[in-house]
Short mmCIF file of C-alpha atoms in Angstrom, two decimals:
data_model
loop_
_atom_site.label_atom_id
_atom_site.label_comp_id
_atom_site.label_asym_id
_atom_site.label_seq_id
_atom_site.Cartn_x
_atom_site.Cartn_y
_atom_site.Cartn_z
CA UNK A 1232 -50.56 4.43 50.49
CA UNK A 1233 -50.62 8.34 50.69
CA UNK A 1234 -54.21 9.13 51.19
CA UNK A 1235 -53.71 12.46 52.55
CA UNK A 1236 -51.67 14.15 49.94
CA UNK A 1237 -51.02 13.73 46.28
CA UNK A 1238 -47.51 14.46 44.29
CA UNK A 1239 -45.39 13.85 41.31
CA UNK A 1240 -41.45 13.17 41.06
CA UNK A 1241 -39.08 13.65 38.11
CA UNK A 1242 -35.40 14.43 38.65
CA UNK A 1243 -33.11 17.09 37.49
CA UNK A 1244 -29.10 17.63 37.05
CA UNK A 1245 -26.66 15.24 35.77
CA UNK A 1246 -26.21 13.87 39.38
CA UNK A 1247 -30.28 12.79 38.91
CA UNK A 1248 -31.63 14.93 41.96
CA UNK A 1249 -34.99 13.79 42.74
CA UNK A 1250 -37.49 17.14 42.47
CA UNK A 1251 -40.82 15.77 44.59
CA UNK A 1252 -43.79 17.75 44.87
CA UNK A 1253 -46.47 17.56 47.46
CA UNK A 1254 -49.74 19.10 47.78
CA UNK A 1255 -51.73 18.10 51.37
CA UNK A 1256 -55.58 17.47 50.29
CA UNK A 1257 -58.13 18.92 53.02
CA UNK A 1258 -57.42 16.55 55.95
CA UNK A 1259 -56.72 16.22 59.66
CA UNK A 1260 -53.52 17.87 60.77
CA UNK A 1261 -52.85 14.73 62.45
CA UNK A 1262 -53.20 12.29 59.67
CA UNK A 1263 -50.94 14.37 57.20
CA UNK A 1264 -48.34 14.23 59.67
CA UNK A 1265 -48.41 10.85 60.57
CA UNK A 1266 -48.21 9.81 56.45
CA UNK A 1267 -45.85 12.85 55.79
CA UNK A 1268 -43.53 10.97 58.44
CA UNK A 1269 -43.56 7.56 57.32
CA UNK A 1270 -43.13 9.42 53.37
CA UNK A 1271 -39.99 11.35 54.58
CA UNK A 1272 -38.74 7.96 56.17
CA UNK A 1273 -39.46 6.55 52.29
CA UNK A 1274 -36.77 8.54 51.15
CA UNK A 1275 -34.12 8.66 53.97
CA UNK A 1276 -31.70 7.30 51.66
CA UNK A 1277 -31.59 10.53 49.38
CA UNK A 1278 -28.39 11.88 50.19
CA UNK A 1279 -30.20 15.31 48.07
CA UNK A 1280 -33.10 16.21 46.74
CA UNK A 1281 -36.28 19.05 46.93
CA UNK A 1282 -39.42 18.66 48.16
CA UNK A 1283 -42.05 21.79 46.77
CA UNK A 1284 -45.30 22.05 47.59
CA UNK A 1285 -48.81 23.54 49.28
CA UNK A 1286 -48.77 21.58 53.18
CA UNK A 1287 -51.50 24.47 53.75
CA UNK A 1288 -49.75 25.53 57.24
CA UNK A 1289 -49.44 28.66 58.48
CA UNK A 1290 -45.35 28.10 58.74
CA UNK A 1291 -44.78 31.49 59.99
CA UNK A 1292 -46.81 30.76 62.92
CA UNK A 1293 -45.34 28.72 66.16
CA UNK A 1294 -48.55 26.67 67.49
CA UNK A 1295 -48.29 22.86 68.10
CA UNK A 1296 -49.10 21.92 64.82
CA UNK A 1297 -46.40 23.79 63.22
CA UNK A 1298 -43.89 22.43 65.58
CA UNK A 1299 -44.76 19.10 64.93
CA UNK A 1300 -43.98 20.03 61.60
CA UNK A 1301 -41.24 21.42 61.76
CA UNK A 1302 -39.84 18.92 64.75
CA UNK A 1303 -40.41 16.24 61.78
CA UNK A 1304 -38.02 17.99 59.04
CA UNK A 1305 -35.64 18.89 61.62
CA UNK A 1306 -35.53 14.45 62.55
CA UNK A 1307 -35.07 13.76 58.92
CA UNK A 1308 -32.17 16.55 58.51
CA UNK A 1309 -34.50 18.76 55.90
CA UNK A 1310 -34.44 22.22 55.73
CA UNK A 1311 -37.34 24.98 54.85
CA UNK A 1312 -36.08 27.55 52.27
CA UNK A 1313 -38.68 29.69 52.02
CA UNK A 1314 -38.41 32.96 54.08
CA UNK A 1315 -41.29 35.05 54.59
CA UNK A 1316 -45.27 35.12 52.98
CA UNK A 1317 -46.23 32.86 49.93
CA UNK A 1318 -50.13 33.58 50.04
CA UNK A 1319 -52.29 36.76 49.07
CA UNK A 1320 -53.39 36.55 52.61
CA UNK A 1321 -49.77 36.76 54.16
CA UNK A 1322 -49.43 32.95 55.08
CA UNK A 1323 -46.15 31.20 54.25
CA UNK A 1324 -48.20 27.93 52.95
CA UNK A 1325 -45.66 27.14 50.33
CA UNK A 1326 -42.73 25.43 50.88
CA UNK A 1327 -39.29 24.62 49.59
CA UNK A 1328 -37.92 21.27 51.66
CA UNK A 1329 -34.34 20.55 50.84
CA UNK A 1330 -31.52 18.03 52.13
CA UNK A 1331 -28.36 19.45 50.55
CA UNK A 1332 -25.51 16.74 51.28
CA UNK A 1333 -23.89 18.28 47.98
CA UNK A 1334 -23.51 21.55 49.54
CA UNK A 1335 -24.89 22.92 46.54
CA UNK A 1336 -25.44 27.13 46.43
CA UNK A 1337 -29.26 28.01 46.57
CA UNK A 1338 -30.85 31.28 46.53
CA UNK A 1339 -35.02 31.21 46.61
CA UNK A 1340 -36.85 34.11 45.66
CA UNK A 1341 -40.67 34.60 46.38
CA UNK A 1342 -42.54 37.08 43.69
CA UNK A 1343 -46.07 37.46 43.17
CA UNK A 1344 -46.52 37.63 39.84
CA UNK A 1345 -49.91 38.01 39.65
CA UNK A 1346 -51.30 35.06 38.84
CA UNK A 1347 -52.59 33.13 41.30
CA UNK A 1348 -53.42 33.70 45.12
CA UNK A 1349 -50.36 31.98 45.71
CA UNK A 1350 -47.00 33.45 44.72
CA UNK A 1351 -44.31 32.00 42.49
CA UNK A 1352 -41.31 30.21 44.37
CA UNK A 1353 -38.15 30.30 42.05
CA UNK A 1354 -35.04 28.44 43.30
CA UNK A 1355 -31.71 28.87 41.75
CA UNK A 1356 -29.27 26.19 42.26
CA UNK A 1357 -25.81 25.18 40.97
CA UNK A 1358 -26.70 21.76 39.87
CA UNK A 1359 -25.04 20.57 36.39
CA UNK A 1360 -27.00 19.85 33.41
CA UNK A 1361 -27.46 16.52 32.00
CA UNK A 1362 -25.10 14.98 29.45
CA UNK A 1363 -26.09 16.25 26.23
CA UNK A 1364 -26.18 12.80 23.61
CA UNK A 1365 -24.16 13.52 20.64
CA UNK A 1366 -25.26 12.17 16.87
CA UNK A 1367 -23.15 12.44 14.14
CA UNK A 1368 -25.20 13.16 10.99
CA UNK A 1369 -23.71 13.08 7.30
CA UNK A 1370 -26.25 15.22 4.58
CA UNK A 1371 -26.14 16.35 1.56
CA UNK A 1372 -27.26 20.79 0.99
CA UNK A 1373 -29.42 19.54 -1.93
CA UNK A 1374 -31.94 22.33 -2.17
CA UNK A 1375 -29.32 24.67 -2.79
CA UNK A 1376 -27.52 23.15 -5.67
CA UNK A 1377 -27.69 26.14 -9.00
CA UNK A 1378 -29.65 23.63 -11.14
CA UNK A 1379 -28.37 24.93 -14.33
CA UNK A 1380 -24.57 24.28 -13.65
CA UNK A 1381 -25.36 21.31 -11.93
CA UNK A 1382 -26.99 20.33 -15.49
CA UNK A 1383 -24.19 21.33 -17.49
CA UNK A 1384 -21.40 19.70 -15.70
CA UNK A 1385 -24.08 16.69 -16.16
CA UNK A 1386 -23.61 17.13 -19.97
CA UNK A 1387 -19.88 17.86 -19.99
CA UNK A 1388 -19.16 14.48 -17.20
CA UNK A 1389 -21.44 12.48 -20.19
CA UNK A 1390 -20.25 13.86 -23.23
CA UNK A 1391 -16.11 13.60 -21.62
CA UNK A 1392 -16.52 10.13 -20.60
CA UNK A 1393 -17.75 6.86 -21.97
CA UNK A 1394 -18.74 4.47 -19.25
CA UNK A 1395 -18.32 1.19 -19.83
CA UNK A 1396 -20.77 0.08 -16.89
CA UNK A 1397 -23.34 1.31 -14.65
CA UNK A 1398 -20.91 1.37 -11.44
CA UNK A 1399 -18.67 4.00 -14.14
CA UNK A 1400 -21.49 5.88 -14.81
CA UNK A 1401 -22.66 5.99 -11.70
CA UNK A 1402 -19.02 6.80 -9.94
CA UNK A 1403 -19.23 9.68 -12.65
CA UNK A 1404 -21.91 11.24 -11.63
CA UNK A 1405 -21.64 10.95 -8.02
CA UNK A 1406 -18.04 13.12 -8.95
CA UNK A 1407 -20.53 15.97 -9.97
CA UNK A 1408 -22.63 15.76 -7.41
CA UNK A 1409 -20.07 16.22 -4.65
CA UNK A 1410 -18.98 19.11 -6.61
CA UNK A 1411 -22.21 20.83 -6.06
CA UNK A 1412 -23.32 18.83 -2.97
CA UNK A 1413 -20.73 17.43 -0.93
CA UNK A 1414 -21.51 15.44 2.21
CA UNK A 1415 -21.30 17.37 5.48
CA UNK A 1416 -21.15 15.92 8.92
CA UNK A 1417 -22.70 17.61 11.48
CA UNK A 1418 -22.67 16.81 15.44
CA UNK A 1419 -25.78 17.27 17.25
CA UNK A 1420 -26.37 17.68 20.77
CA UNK A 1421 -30.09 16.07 22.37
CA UNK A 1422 -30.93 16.48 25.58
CA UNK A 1423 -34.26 14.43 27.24
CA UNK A 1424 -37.54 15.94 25.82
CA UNK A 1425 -39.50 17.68 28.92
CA UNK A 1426 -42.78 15.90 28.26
CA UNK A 1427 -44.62 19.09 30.29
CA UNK A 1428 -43.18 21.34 27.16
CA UNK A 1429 -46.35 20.54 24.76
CA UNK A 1430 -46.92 22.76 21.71
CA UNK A 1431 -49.77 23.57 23.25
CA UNK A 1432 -47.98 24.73 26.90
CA UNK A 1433 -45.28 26.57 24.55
CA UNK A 1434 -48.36 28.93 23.21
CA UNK A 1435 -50.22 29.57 26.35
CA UNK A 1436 -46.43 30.98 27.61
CA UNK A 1437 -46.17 32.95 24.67
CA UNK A 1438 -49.66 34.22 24.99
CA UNK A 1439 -49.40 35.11 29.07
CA UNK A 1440 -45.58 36.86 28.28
CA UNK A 1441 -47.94 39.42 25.90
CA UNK A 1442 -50.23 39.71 28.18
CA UNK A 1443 -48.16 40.91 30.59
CA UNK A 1444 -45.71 43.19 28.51
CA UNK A 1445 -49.20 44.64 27.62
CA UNK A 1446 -49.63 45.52 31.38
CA UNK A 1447 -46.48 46.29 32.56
CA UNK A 1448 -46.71 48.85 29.74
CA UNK A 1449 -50.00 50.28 30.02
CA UNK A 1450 -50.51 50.20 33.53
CA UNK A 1451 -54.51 49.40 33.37
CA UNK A 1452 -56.62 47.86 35.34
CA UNK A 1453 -58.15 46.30 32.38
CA UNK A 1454 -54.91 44.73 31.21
CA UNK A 1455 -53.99 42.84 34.82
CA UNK A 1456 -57.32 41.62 34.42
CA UNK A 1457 -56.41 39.83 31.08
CA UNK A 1458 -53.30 38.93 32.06
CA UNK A 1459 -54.19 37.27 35.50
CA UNK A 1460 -57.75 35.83 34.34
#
């Protein structure tokens, strides 16, 4: 349906706030803004939600296209956070679309960190957390039991008692094992797995966060490279 842009949508906050992203593919001004309209009319019924992406205009600019643009968020009650250049080249081409019916606090911040031609957008927000699920587990702390008085309270339980059946002997020993072992219940808190958040994503961090303690601390030329390559 949406032949002039591509995006993705996940939401975020126990109140489920959509997050869509948007990035406008190398087309007619006029085309994008004719499917970005009938998009934004998609989801008139959001009461809140963000919309990030690359639209590729020159937002800090007031020519026709631009006012169309904006004319279009201002009919659909959305608001541009972003405030000032996103782009190596000084263009704010990046933006931060918002319809806030929960009045919620926002502050946006644009850095360039170096590793792109575009800068990073961060957005803090007060939205809530998702419920964390609770599961109640009941274990055992086997693998530190002392083996050798666990063994000899074995003997004593046998040599002290003569079962007469297999439930005695078995009610027996499971007397000497919660000595040494008791069961423990534990509550554990889960939260949805963020499917982006790959082993593989996790190292990559880890490896760019050296990189760039290695060049914030060394200054060189040599080191940006590394970290921005």
């Amino acid at each position: 349906m949406f032949g002039q842009s591509e995006g993705v949508t996940t939401d975020i906050g126990s109140d489920c706030n959509p997050v869509l992203t948007k990035l406008r593919l190398k087309s007619k001004i006029k085309m994008f803004l004719d499917e970005f309209s009938v998009f934004l009319d998609s989801i008139n019924d959001m009461k809140n939600f963000f919309l990030f992406g690359d639209y590729n205009f020159h937002y800090e600019c007031y020519d026709t296209k631009v006012n169309s643009l904006k004319r279009l968020l201002e009919e659909h009650n959305i608001k541009q956070l972003v405030q000032g250049p996103t782009h190596q080249q000084g263009h704010t081409l990046d933006l931060v679309l918002h319809r806030n019916a929960l009045q919620l606090t926002l502050n946006t911040q644009v850095e360039d960190k170096c590793i792109s031609d575009h800068y990073v957008i961060t957005v803090k927000t007060s939205i809530e957390k998702c419920s964390a699920n609770k599961t109640v587990t009941i274990k055992r702390d086997i693998k530190h039991i002392n083996l050798e008085n666990f063994k000899e309270d074995i003997s004593k339980c046998l040599s002290s008692h003569s079962a007469s059946s297999i439930d005695q002997l078995s009610e027996y020993l499971q007397g000497v094992l919660n000595k040494h072992a008791p069961m423990e219940e534990k509550t554990i808190s889960t939260r949805p797995i963020a499917p982006w958040m790959s082993l593989k994503a996790k190292e990559a961090k880890q490896e760019k966060r050296r990189a760039e303690r290695q060049w914030k601390k060394s200054g060189l030329t040599v080191h940006k490279q590394i970290y921005t390559k």
